[in-house]
C-alpha cells in the first residue's frame, strides 16, 4: 500500500520524503490544479528539482492537473500536461475529459490516475474512464461507505486510491458549486473552495463573526475555537434551529480502517493538504508511515494508537476528526 | 426558443407526480424530463412506473426524456441505471458518466445533464463522439463562458451538431453528498430517514444566522437558497441557447413557463427581486444583476 503525501512547497516535499512517503503529489503554479493558492505549488527550476529529489530518493512524483480547462485557456492545460511529462512526472492526476483525451493520445505510455474531481463513484463510471482513457488508478470521492469501497474493490480491475486523512470534503468532489454560488469562484472554475480573498473576520458585540463574501458563516462565543469559514461548515438556521446544517469543522481520519483498506486491496492512501505547512506534512506522514508499517506486519492485531490519533487531532480542523462517509452512521 | 420541464427534484407523492405530468402535457413545453435524479430511496414511483409513464406520454407531441441519478454508489443503483439505459426508444439524460458508459455501449444518443463536468469545447467534442445530442450547461457557468465555448465549437466545426440547454428557472442543484441533510435536519440517521423528504415538497430552507437565504436542503442534494430566474435574461440567450429549462416547484411552474414565453424578446419583463441570476452574469451565483 502506497502512502501518497501532499506538498505545496519544496520544504514540505522534503519532509514527506524524510518521514517515509512512497510518493508525493504536487500542483503547478497556475489554475490547472485544485489548490491554486498564492505562494503555493511548483514551476520552472523548482519543478525539476522536486522531480530530481524524489527520484534520487526512490520516490514517485504525481502531478495533479485536476481542474477543468477553460474555453479560452485550452493551451494552458495542454502546456501543463506537457510540462509535467517533460519534467519527469511519474503519474498525472487528471479530471477533465478533454485533458484525459489529450494526455492519453499524446503520451500513450503515461501513467494516468483519475482525480477525485472526476467524481467516479461506481463501477460503470470507472469502466468509462478505464476504457476510454486507460486510467490505471481511480481516486475515490469521499462519499462512499467502507462497505461500498470494498464492493468497488471486488468489482473493478483498476487500482483504487482513497483519502486517508485531512480536510473533510463532504460533497462529491468535482460536483460542488456552493463556493461559486457564494463567491463566483469554485474548485472547478478557479481551483479553490471558499477562497481566502473573500474571507472577513470581525469582533462584534455578538461575538467573533466569520464571513465569506459578506455572508455570515459562523459566530463564535469567547470559549469557542474560531475556524476558517469553509461554507459547508458554518452554523445555519433551518426553520428556527441553528446548528451545523451540513457539517462541523472536522477532519477525516481513517487510521482505524487501515486493516480493512489493506485487506480489500486498496493500492494507495492519500493524505490531503497541499495547502498545509511542512510541519503538518511531517507530522501526518510520520504517523501514517508508522501505522501502515504496523498494519503490514500484523494486520489482525493492528489497533490505532492513542498517540497517533492525538498527533493527528492536533493538526486537524476544529481539533476533531471523523470517519466521514466511510462510517455509515455519519451519512 | 424551446422550453423544457426538468425532472422533479423533490420527493412528491405519486398522485401529485401524475397530476403534474397530466398538466404538463397540456402546457406549451416542448420537452419533458422524468425520473428520480436525487435519491434511490424515493420510490413513490418505481423504475417500472417511470418507464411506463414515459411510454404513456411519448408520441403525443412532446419529447420525453428519462433523467437518471447524479450520484450512484450502490450496485443496485447502477443496476437500475442500466435498466433505464437498456430501454428501447426513450432518450436518456445522463447525469453521471456511468450512464454515458452504458449508452455508448448500446450505441444510443443521450443528453449530457448539468451534473456532467463539461467546461470547454474540447470536452464537448469528446462527448459528441460518445453520442451526445444535447448539452445542459453546468449550472455555475455564465453567458460569457457559454459564448466562448460556442465560438470554440465554431472553430472545431461542431457548433451545429448539438443543442444547448440552460437551467433557467428553479432552485439550482449545487452539490451532492453521501449525507442526507434533510434526515440530519430531523435528527435522523440516513438509514432510518423515514423518507422524510416527502414532508418538504420544495426542500428545507437554510438561512444564515442573520436570516439570509443560503441553501435549500433536498435530501443528499444541496440547492441554491434562492430561486434562479433568467426570465429577464431571455433576450440575451438568442443565438446561444436552444432550450430553456424550468425546474418544477409545483403546478405553478407552468405559469412561469408562459411568462418566459411572453418575455422572449424582453416585451414582458417580470419582477424577480427575490430571485437570483448571478451565474448567468458571471458573478456570484446568489447575486441578482438587474
Coordinates of C-alpha atoms in Angstrom, one line a residue:
Chain A
X1 CA 0.0 0.0 0.0
X2 CA 1.4 3.3 -1.2
X3 CA 1.5 6.3 1.2
X4 CA 0.9 9.3 -1.0
X5 CA 1.6 12.7 0.6
X6 CA 0.9 16.3 -0.4
X7 CA 3.4 19.1 -1.0
X8 CA 2.8 22.7 -1.8
X9 CA 6.5 23.6 -1.5
X10 CA 10.0 22.1 -1.6
X11 CA 10.4 22.1 2.2
X12 CA 7.1 20.2 2.5
X13 CA 8.2 17.7 -0.1
X14 CA 11.5 17.1 1.7
X15 CA 9.6 16.4 4.9
X16 CA 7.3 14.0 3.2
X17 CA 10.3 12.0 1.9
X18 CA 12.2 12.2 5.2
X19 CA 9.2 10.7 7.0
X20 CA 8.5 7.9 4.7
X21 CA 6.1 8.9 1.9
X22 CA 6.2 6.5 -1.1
X23 CA 5.1 9.2 -3.4
X24 CA 4.3 12.9 -3.3
X25 CA 1.7 14.8 -5.3
X26 CA 2.1 18.4 -6.2
X27 CA 0.4 21.0 -8.5
X28 CA 1.8 23.5 -11.0
X29 CA 1.8 27.2 -10.2
X30 CA -1.5 28.1 -12.0
X31 CA -5.2 27.3 -12.1
X32 CA -4.7 23.9 -13.6
X33 CA -4.9 22.3 -10.2
X34 CA -7.5 22.4 -7.4
X35 CA -5.2 24.1 -4.8
X36 CA -4.5 27.3 -6.7
X37 CA -3.4 29.4 -3.8
X38 CA -0.8 32.3 -3.6
X39 CA 2.7 31.2 -2.6
X40 CA 1.9 27.5 -3.3
X41 CA 2.9 25.0 -5.9
X42 CA 5.8 24.4 -8.4
X43 CA 7.1 25.9 -11.6
X44 CA 10.3 26.1 -13.6
X45 CA 13.5 25.1 -11.8
X46 CA 11.6 24.1 -8.6
X47 CA 9.6 21.6 -10.5
X48 CA 12.7 20.0 -12.0
X49 CA 14.3 20.0 -8.5
X50 CA 11.3 18.4 -7.0
X51 CA 11.3 15.6 -9.5
X52 CA 15.0 15.0 -9.2
X53 CA 14.9 15.0 -5.4
X54 CA 12.1 12.4 -5.3
X55 CA 13.7 10.2 -7.9
X56 CA 17.1 10.3 -6.2
X57 CA 15.3 9.1 -3.1
X58 CA 13.5 6.3 -5.0
X59 CA 10.1 8.0 -4.6
X60 CA 7.4 8.9 -7.2
X61 CA 6.1 12.2 -8.3
X62 CA 2.4 12.6 -9.1
X63 CA 1.3 15.9 -10.6
X64 CA -2.3 17.0 -10.2
X65 CA -3.8 18.7 -13.3
X66 CA -7.3 18.3 -12.0
X67 CA -9.3 21.4 -12.8
X68 CA -11.5 21.8 -15.9
X69 CA -10.0 23.5 -19.0
X70 CA -11.5 26.9 -19.7
X71 CA -12.8 27.6 -23.2
X72 CA -10.2 30.3 -23.8
X73 CA -7.4 28.6 -21.8
X74 CA -7.0 25.2 -23.5
X75 CA -3.3 25.8 -24.3
X76 CA -2.7 26.3 -20.5
X77 CA -4.0 22.8 -19.7
X78 CA -2.1 21.3 -22.7
X79 CA 1.0 23.0 -21.6
X80 CA 0.5 21.8 -18.0
X81 CA 0.4 18.2 -19.3
X82 CA 3.5 18.7 -21.5
X83 CA 5.4 20.4 -18.7
X84 CA 4.6 17.7 -16.2
X85 CA 5.7 15.0 -18.6
X86 CA 8.9 16.8 -19.6
X87 CA 9.9 17.4 -16.0
X88 CA 9.7 13.7 -15.1
X89 CA 6.3 13.2 -13.5
X90 CA 5.7 9.5 -12.9
X91 CA 2.0 10.0 -12.9
X92 CA -0.6 12.6 -13.8
X93 CA -3.8 13.1 -11.8
X94 CA -6.4 14.3 -14.3
X95 CA -10.2 15.0 -14.2
X96 CA -11.3 16.8 -17.4
X97 CA -12.4 14.6 -20.3
X98 CA -10.6 16.8 -22.8
X99 CA -7.3 16.8 -20.7
X100 CA -7.6 13.0 -20.3
X101 CA -8.1 12.7 -24.0
X102 CA -5.1 14.9 -24.8
X103 CA -2.8 13.2 -22.4
X104 CA -3.8 9.6 -23.3
X105 CA -3.4 10.3 -27.0
X106 CA -0.2 12.2 -26.9
X107 CA 1.5 10.1 -24.3
X108 CA 0.1 6.6 -24.6
X109 CA 2.7 5.2 -22.2
X110 CA 2.0 7.8 -19.5
X111 CA 0.6 6.6 -16.2
X112 CA -2.7 8.4 -15.6
X113 CA -4.8 8.4 -12.4
X114 CA -8.3 9.7 -12.3
X115 CA -8.6 12.6 -10.0
X116 CA -11.2 12.7 -7.2
X117 CA -12.5 15.8 -9.0
X118 CA -13.9 13.5 -11.8
X119 CA -16.2 12.1 -9.2
X120 CA -16.2 8.4 -10.2
X121 CA -18.2 6.6 -7.5
X122 CA -19.4 3.5 -9.3
X123 CA -18.4 0.6 -11.5
X124 CA -19.9 2.0 -14.7
X125 CA -18.1 5.3 -14.3
X126 CA -14.8 3.6 -13.5
X127 CA -15.2 1.4 -16.6
X128 CA -15.8 4.5 -18.6
X129 CA -12.5 6.1 -17.6
X130 CA -10.6 2.8 -17.9
X131 CA -11.9 2.0 -21.4
X132 CA -11.7 5.5 -22.9
X133 CA -8.6 6.9 -21.3
X134 CA -6.7 3.9 -20.0
X135 CA -6.5 5.2 -16.4
X136 CA -4.5 2.8 -14.2
X137 CA -6.0 4.1 -10.9
X138 CA -9.1 5.9 -9.6
X139 CA -9.1 8.2 -6.6
X140 CA -12.4 7.6 -4.9
X141 CA -14.6 10.6 -3.8
X142 CA -15.2 10.9 0.0
X143 CA -18.8 9.9 -0.4
X144 CA -18.5 6.1 -0.2
X145 CA -19.0 3.9 2.9
X146 CA -16.3 1.4 3.7
X147 CA -18.7 -1.3 2.6
X148 CA -19.1 0.4 -0.8
X149 CA -15.3 0.8 -1.1
X150 CA -14.9 -2.9 -0.6
X151 CA -17.7 -3.7 -3.1
X152 CA -15.9 -1.5 -5.7
X153 CA -12.6 -3.1 -4.9
X154 CA -14.1 -6.5 -5.7
X155 CA -15.9 -5.4 -8.8
X156 CA -13.2 -3.4 -10.6
X157 CA -9.8 -4.3 -12.1
X158 CA -8.4 -0.8 -11.7
X159 CA -6.2 0.3 -8.8
X160 CA -8.2 2.3 -6.1
X161 CA -6.8 5.1 -4.0
X162 CA -8.7 6.5 -1.0
X163 CA -8.4 9.6 1.1
X164 CA -6.9 8.6 4.4
X165 CA -6.5 11.8 6.3
X166 CA -7.1 15.6 6.0
X167 CA -9.7 18.2 5.5
X168 CA -13.1 16.6 5.1
X169 CA -14.9 17.5 1.9
X170 CA -18.4 16.3 2.5
X171 CA -19.8 16.7 -1.1
X172 CA -19.0 14.5 -4.1
X173 CA -15.8 16.3 -5.3
X174 CA -15.9 18.0 -8.6
X175 CA -19.7 18.4 -8.3
X176 CA -19.9 21.0 -5.7
X177 CA -20.7 24.6 -6.7
X178 CA -21.5 26.0 -3.3
X179 CA -18.3 28.1 -3.4
X180 CA -19.2 29.8 -6.8
X181 CA -22.7 30.3 -5.6
X182 CA -21.4 32.4 -2.8
X183 CA -18.3 33.9 -4.3
X184 CA -18.2 33.3 -8.0
X185 CA -15.2 31.0 -7.7
X186 CA -15.3 27.3 -7.3
X187 CA -12.9 24.4 -7.3
X188 CA -13.9 23.5 -10.9
X189 CA -13.6 27.0 -12.3
X190 CA -11.0 28.7 -10.2
X191 CA -9.2 25.9 -8.4
X192 CA -10.3 27.0 -4.9
X193 CA -13.2 26.5 -2.4
X194 CA -14.2 29.3 -0.2
X195 CA -11.3 31.5 -1.5
X196 CA -9.3 33.4 1.1
X197 CA -9.8 36.7 -0.7
X198 CA -13.5 36.6 0.2
X199 CA -12.9 35.9 3.9
X200 CA -13.5 38.5 6.6
X201 CA -13.4 38.0 10.4
X202 CA -14.6 40.7 12.8
X203 CA -15.1 41.0 16.5
X204 CA -18.6 42.2 17.2
X205 CA -20.9 42.6 20.3
X206 CA -22.4 39.2 19.4
X207 CA -19.1 37.5 19.2
X208 CA -16.4 36.9 16.6
X209 CA -18.0 36.7 13.1
X210 CA -16.5 35.0 10.1
X211 CA -17.9 35.8 6.7
X212 CA -17.4 34.7 3.2
X213 CA -18.3 37.4 0.6
X214 CA -20.2 39.1 3.3
X215 CA -22.4 36.1 4.2
X216 CA -22.3 35.2 7.9
X217 CA -20.9 31.7 8.0
X218 CA -20.5 31.4 11.8
X219 CA -20.4 33.5 15.0
X220 CA -18.2 32.3 17.9
X221 CA -18.5 32.9 21.6
X222 CA -15.3 33.6 23.6
X223 CA -14.9 29.9 24.7
X224 CA -15.2 28.6 21.1
X225 CA -12.4 27.9 18.6
X226 CA -13.0 30.1 15.6
X227 CA -12.3 28.3 12.3
X228 CA -11.8 29.2 8.6
X229 CA -15.2 30.0 7.1
X230 CA -15.5 27.0 4.8
X231 CA -19.0 27.5 3.6
X232 CA -20.3 23.9 4.3
X233 CA -19.0 24.0 7.9
X234 CA -20.9 27.0 9.3
X235 CA -23.8 27.2 11.7
X236 CA -27.0 27.9 9.9
X237 CA -30.7 28.3 10.7
X238 CA -33.1 25.6 9.5
X239 CA -36.6 26.7 10.4
X240 CA -35.6 28.1 13.8
X241 CA -32.9 25.7 14.8
X242 CA -29.3 26.9 14.5
X243 CA -26.7 24.1 14.0
X244 CA -24.0 22.8 11.7
X245 CA -26.7 22.1 9.0
X246 CA -24.2 20.5 6.6
X247 CA -21.1 19.5 8.7
X248 CA -19.0 20.6 11.6
X249 CA -15.4 21.8 11.3
X250 CA -13.6 18.5 11.4
X251 CA -11.0 16.4 9.5
X252 CA -11.2 13.0 8.1
X253 CA -9.1 10.3 9.9
X254 CA -9.3 6.7 8.7
X255 CA -6.5 5.2 10.8
X256 CA -8.8 2.6 12.4
X257 CA -9.9 1.4 8.9
X258 CA -6.4 0.6 7.8
X259 CA -6.6 -3.2 8.2
X260 CA -9.8 -3.3 6.2
X261 CA -8.4 -1.0 3.5
X262 CA -5.3 -3.1 3.2
X263 CA -7.3 -6.3 3.1
X264 CA -9.6 -5.3 0.3
X265 CA -6.6 -4.3 -1.8
X266 CA -6.6 -0.5 -1.8
X267 CA -3.5 0.5 -3.7
X268 CA -2.8 3.8 -2.0
X269 CA -3.9 6.0 0.8
X270 CA -3.8 9.7 0.2
X271 CA -3.1 12.5 2.7
X272 CA -5.0 15.7 1.9
X273 CA -3.3 19.1 2.4
X274 CA -1.1 20.6 -0.3
X275 CA -2.0 24.0 1.2
X276 CA -0.7 23.0 4.7
X277 CA 2.7 23.7 6.2
X278 CA 5.8 21.5 6.1
X279 CA 5.3 20.8 9.8
X280 CA 1.8 19.3 9.0
X281 CA 3.2 17.2 6.2
X282 CA 6.0 16.0 8.5
X283 CA 3.7 15.1 11.4
X284 CA 1.0 13.4 9.3
X285 CA 3.4 11.4 7.1
X286 CA 5.3 10.2 10.2
X287 CA 2.2 8.9 11.9
X288 CA 0.8 7.2 8.8
X289 CA 4.1 5.6 7.9
X290 CA 4.2 4.0 11.4
X291 CA 0.6 2.9 11.1
X292 CA 1.0 1.4 7.7
X293 CA 4.1 -0.5 8.7
X294 CA 2.5 -1.8 11.8
X295 CA -0.6 -2.9 9.9
X296 CA 1.5 -4.6 7.2
X297 CA 3.5 -6.5 9.9
X298 CA 0.4 -7.8 11.7
X299 CA -3.0 -6.6 10.5
X300 CA -5.0 -8.9 12.7
X301 CA -3.6 -7.3 15.9
X302 CA -3.5 -3.8 14.5
X303 CA -5.1 -1.0 16.6
X304 CA -4.9 2.6 16.1
X305 CA -2.5 4.1 18.8
X306 CA -3.8 6.9 21.0
X307 CA -0.6 8.8 20.4
X308 CA -1.2 8.6 16.6
X309 CA -4.7 9.9 16.9
X310 CA -3.7 12.7 19.3
X311 CA -0.9 13.7 16.9
X312 CA -3.4 13.9 14.0
X313 CA -6.1 15.7 16.0
X314 CA -3.5 18.4 16.9
X315 CA -3.3 19.3 13.2
X316 CA -7.0 18.8 12.4
X317 CA -9.7 21.3 11.5
X318 CA -11.6 22.1 14.7
X319 CA -9.2 19.7 16.5
X320 CA -11.5 16.9 15.9
X321 CA -11.6 14.0 13.4
X322 CA -14.3 11.8 11.8
X323 CA -14.6 8.7 9.7
X324 CA -16.8 10.7 7.4
X325 CA -18.8 8.8 4.9
X326 CA -16.8 5.6 5.4
X327 CA -18.9 5.2 8.5
X328 CA -22.5 4.7 7.5
X329 CA -23.8 6.4 10.6
X330 CA -22.1 9.7 9.5
X331 CA -24.3 9.7 6.4
Chain B
X1 CA -36.6 29.1 -28.1
X2 CA -37.8 25.7 -26.9
X3 CA -38.8 25.1 -23.3
X4 CA -38.4 22.0 -21.2
X5 CA -39.6 21.0 -17.8
X6 CA -36.7 19.4 -15.8
X7 CA -37.2 16.3 -13.7
X8 CA -38.9 16.9 -10.4
X9 CA -36.0 17.3 -8.0
X10 CA -38.1 16.8 -4.8
X11 CA -40.0 13.8 -3.3
X12 CA -43.7 14.1 -4.1
X13 CA -46.4 11.6 -3.6
X14 CA -47.2 9.5 -6.7
X15 CA -50.6 11.1 -7.4
X16 CA -49.0 14.6 -7.3
X17 CA -46.4 13.5 -9.8
X18 CA -49.0 12.0 -12.1
X19 CA -51.2 15.2 -11.8
X20 CA -48.1 17.3 -12.6
X21 CA -47.4 15.4 -15.8
X22 CA -51.1 15.4 -16.8
X23 CA -51.0 19.2 -16.6
X24 CA -47.5 19.4 -18.2
X25 CA -48.9 17.5 -21.2
X26 CA -51.4 20.4 -21.6
X27 CA -48.7 23.0 -21.3
X28 CA -46.7 24.6 -24.1
X29 CA -43.4 22.9 -23.1
X30 CA -41.7 21.0 -25.9
X31 CA -39.6 18.7 -23.8
X32 CA -40.5 16.9 -20.5
X33 CA -37.8 15.2 -18.4
X34 CA -39.0 12.5 -16.0
X35 CA -37.3 10.3 -13.4
X36 CA -35.7 10.3 -10.0
X37 CA -32.3 12.0 -10.1
X38 CA -31.5 12.6 -6.4
X39 CA -32.1 9.6 -4.1
X40 CA -32.8 5.9 -4.9
X41 CA -34.9 5.6 -1.7
X42 CA -37.5 7.8 -3.2
X43 CA -39.8 5.1 -4.6
X44 CA -43.3 6.6 -4.8
X45 CA -42.7 5.8 -8.5
X46 CA -40.6 2.7 -9.1
X47 CA -38.4 2.1 -12.1
X48 CA -41.2 0.3 -14.0
X49 CA -43.6 3.2 -13.1
X50 CA -41.2 5.8 -14.5
X51 CA -40.7 3.7 -17.6
X52 CA -44.4 3.2 -18.2
X53 CA -45.2 6.8 -17.5
X54 CA -42.5 7.8 -20.1
X55 CA -44.0 5.4 -22.7
X56 CA -47.5 6.6 -21.9
X57 CA -46.5 10.3 -22.5
X58 CA -44.4 9.6 -25.6
X59 CA -45.7 10.0 -29.1
X60 CA -48.1 12.8 -28.0
X61 CA -46.3 15.8 -29.4
X62 CA -43.6 16.3 -26.8
X63 CA -40.2 14.9 -26.5
X64 CA -40.0 12.7 -23.4
X65 CA -36.6 12.2 -21.8
X66 CA -35.7 9.9 -18.8
X67 CA -33.4 11.6 -16.4
X68 CA -31.0 9.5 -14.3
X69 CA -29.4 9.7 -10.9
X70 CA -26.4 12.1 -10.4
X71 CA -24.7 10.3 -7.5
X72 CA -24.6 6.5 -7.9
X73 CA -22.9 4.5 -5.2
X74 CA -24.6 1.1 -4.5
X75 CA -24.6 -1.7 -7.1
X76 CA -28.4 -1.7 -7.0
X77 CA -28.4 1.9 -8.2
X78 CA -26.1 1.0 -11.1
X79 CA -28.4 -1.8 -12.0
X80 CA -31.4 0.5 -12.1
X81 CA -29.4 2.9 -14.2
X82 CA -28.7 0.1 -16.7
X83 CA -32.4 -0.8 -16.9
X84 CA -33.1 2.8 -18.0
X85 CA -30.2 2.8 -20.4
X86 CA -31.3 -0.5 -22.0
X87 CA -34.9 0.7 -22.6
X88 CA -35.9 0.8 -26.2
X89 CA -36.6 4.2 -27.5
X90 CA -36.8 6.8 -24.8
X91 CA -34.0 9.3 -24.8
X92 CA -31.9 9.4 -21.6
X93 CA -30.4 12.3 -19.8
X94 CA -27.0 11.2 -18.3
X95 CA -26.2 12.8 -15.0
X96 CA -23.2 10.6 -14.3
X97 CA -20.6 9.3 -16.7
X98 CA -21.7 5.8 -15.7
X99 CA -24.8 6.4 -17.8
X100 CA -22.7 7.6 -20.7
X101 CA -20.8 4.3 -20.5
X102 CA -23.9 2.2 -20.8
X103 CA -25.5 4.3 -23.5
X104 CA -22.3 4.4 -25.5
X105 CA -22.1 0.6 -25.3
X106 CA -25.7 0.5 -26.6
X107 CA -24.9 2.9 -29.3
X108 CA -27.6 5.3 -28.0
X109 CA -27.7 9.0 -28.2
X110 CA -28.0 11.0 -24.9
X111 CA -28.5 14.4 -23.3
X112 CA -25.5 15.3 -21.2
X113 CA -27.0 16.7 -17.9
X114 CA -25.8 19.6 -15.9
X115 CA -24.0 17.3 -13.4
X116 CA -21.6 16.1 -16.1
X117 CA -18.5 18.2 -15.9
X118 CA -18.1 19.8 -19.2
X119 CA -16.4 23.2 -19.2
X120 CA -14.9 23.6 -22.7
X121 CA -15.5 23.0 -26.4
X122 CA -12.9 20.2 -26.2
X123 CA -14.8 18.3 -23.6
X124 CA -18.0 18.8 -25.7
X125 CA -16.2 17.4 -28.7
X126 CA -15.4 14.3 -26.7
X127 CA -19.0 13.9 -25.5
X128 CA -20.2 14.3 -29.1
X129 CA -18.0 11.4 -30.2
X130 CA -19.7 9.4 -27.5
X131 CA -23.2 10.2 -28.7
X132 CA -24.3 13.4 -27.0
X133 CA -27.0 15.2 -28.9
X134 CA -28.0 17.9 -26.3
X135 CA -25.8 19.6 -23.7
X136 CA -27.2 21.0 -20.5
X137 CA -24.6 23.5 -19.3
X138 CA -23.2 23.1 -15.8
X139 CA -25.3 25.5 -13.5
X140 CA -22.3 27.5 -12.4
X141 CA -21.4 28.8 -15.9
X142 CA -22.2 32.2 -17.4
X143 CA -23.3 33.6 -20.7
X144 CA -19.7 34.8 -21.3
X145 CA -18.4 31.3 -20.7
X146 CA -21.1 29.8 -23.0
X147 CA -20.3 32.3 -25.7
X148 CA -16.6 31.4 -25.6
X149 CA -17.4 27.7 -25.7
X150 CA -19.7 28.1 -28.7
X151 CA -17.1 30.3 -30.5
X152 CA -14.6 27.4 -29.8
X153 CA -17.2 25.0 -31.2
X154 CA -17.4 27.0 -34.4
X155 CA -13.6 26.8 -34.8
X156 CA -13.8 23.0 -34.3
X157 CA -16.6 22.7 -36.8
X158 CA -19.0 21.1 -34.3
X159 CA -21.4 24.0 -33.5
X160 CA -24.3 22.6 -35.4
X161 CA -24.0 19.0 -34.0
X162 CA -25.8 19.5 -30.7
X163 CA -28.4 21.6 -28.9
X164 CA -27.7 23.8 -25.9
X165 CA -30.0 23.8 -22.9
X166 CA -29.7 26.1 -19.9
X167 CA -31.4 25.7 -16.5
X168 CA -33.3 29.0 -16.4
X169 CA -35.8 28.7 -13.5
X170 CA -35.9 26.9 -10.2
X171 CA -33.6 26.1 -7.3
X172 CA -30.2 25.1 -8.6
X173 CA -28.7 21.7 -7.7
X174 CA -25.3 22.8 -6.3
X175 CA -23.9 19.8 -4.5
X176 CA -24.4 16.0 -3.9
X177 CA -23.2 14.2 -0.7
X178 CA -23.3 10.8 0.9
X179 CA -25.0 12.5 3.8
X180 CA -28.7 13.2 3.8
X181 CA -29.1 16.7 5.0
X182 CA -32.9 16.5 5.3
X183 CA -32.7 13.4 7.6
X184 CA -29.9 15.3 9.5
X185 CA -32.3 18.3 9.9
X186 CA -34.8 15.9 11.6
X187 CA -32.0 14.3 13.7
X188 CA -32.4 11.0 11.9
X189 CA -29.7 8.8 10.5
X190 CA -29.9 8.2 6.8
X191 CA -30.7 4.6 7.2
X192 CA -33.7 5.5 9.3
X193 CA -34.7 8.5 7.3
X194 CA -38.4 7.7 7.4
X195 CA -38.5 9.1 3.8
X196 CA -38.9 12.4 5.5
X197 CA -38.2 14.3 2.2
X198 CA -41.8 13.8 1.4
X199 CA -42.7 16.3 4.0
X200 CA -40.8 19.0 2.2
X201 CA -42.2 19.4 -1.3
X202 CA -39.7 22.2 -2.1
X203 CA -36.9 21.2 0.3
X204 CA -35.9 22.8 3.6
X205 CA -34.8 26.4 3.6
X206 CA -31.4 27.1 5.3
X207 CA -30.6 30.7 6.4
X208 CA -27.6 32.4 7.8
X209 CA -27.8 33.5 11.5
X210 CA -28.8 36.9 10.0
X211 CA -31.8 35.5 8.1
X212 CA -30.2 35.4 4.7
X213 CA -31.5 32.6 2.5
X214 CA -28.4 30.5 1.7
X215 CA -29.3 26.9 0.7
X216 CA -32.2 24.6 0.3
X217 CA -31.7 21.1 1.7
X218 CA -33.1 18.4 -0.6
X219 CA -32.0 15.0 0.7
X220 CA -28.4 14.4 -0.4
X221 CA -28.6 17.4 -2.7
X222 CA -27.9 21.0 -1.7
X223 CA -29.7 23.6 -3.7
X224 CA -29.4 27.3 -4.1
X225 CA -31.2 29.2 -1.3
X226 CA -32.9 31.5 -3.8
X227 CA -34.8 30.7 -7.0
X228 CA -32.7 31.1 -10.1
X229 CA -34.6 33.0 -12.6
X230 CA -33.5 34.0 -16.1
X231 CA -36.8 35.3 -17.3
X232 CA -35.5 38.7 -17.9
X233 CA -32.3 37.4 -19.5
X234 CA -34.0 35.6 -22.3
X235 CA -33.2 38.2 -25.0
X236 CA -29.5 37.6 -24.3
X237 CA -30.0 33.9 -25.0
X238 CA -30.8 34.4 -28.6
X239 CA -28.4 32.6 -30.8
X240 CA -26.8 30.8 -27.9
X241 CA -29.4 28.7 -26.2
X242 CA -31.8 26.3 -27.9
X243 CA -33.7 25.1 -24.8
X244 CA -34.6 26.9 -21.6
X245 CA -35.3 24.5 -18.7
X246 CA -37.7 25.2 -15.9
X247 CA -37.3 23.0 -12.8
X248 CA -40.7 22.1 -11.4
X249 CA -41.6 23.6 -8.0
X250 CA -45.4 22.9 -8.3
X251 CA -48.1 23.2 -11.0
X252 CA -47.4 27.0 -10.7
X253 CA -44.2 26.5 -12.6
X254 CA -46.3 26.0 -15.7
X255 CA -47.5 29.6 -15.3
X256 CA -43.8 30.7 -15.2
X257 CA -43.4 28.8 -18.5
X258 CA -45.9 31.2 -20.1
X259 CA -44.2 34.2 -18.5
X260 CA -40.9 33.0 -20.1
X261 CA -42.5 32.6 -23.5
X262 CA -44.1 36.0 -23.3
X263 CA -40.8 37.7 -22.5
X264 CA -38.5 36.1 -25.1
X265 CA -37.7 39.4 -26.7
X266 CA -38.0 41.4 -23.5
X267 CA -41.5 42.5 -24.2
X268 CA -43.0 41.4 -20.8
X269 CA -40.3 41.8 -18.1
X270 CA -41.1 40.2 -14.7
X271 CA -40.4 41.3 -11.2
X272 CA -37.7 39.0 -9.8
X273 CA -36.2 40.9 -6.9
X274 CA -36.4 37.9 -4.5
X275 CA -34.7 35.6 -7.0
X276 CA -31.1 35.3 -8.2
X277 CA -29.4 35.2 -11.6
X278 CA -25.7 35.8 -10.8
X279 CA -24.2 32.8 -12.5
X280 CA -25.5 33.9 -15.9
X281 CA -23.9 37.3 -15.4
X282 CA -20.6 35.9 -14.4
X283 CA -20.8 37.0 -10.7
X284 CA -21.6 35.1 -7.5
X285 CA -24.5 32.8 -8.2
X286 CA -26.6 34.1 -5.4
X287 CA -26.4 37.7 -6.7
X288 CA -29.1 39.4 -8.8
X289 CA -28.0 41.5 -11.7
X290 CA -30.7 43.9 -13.0

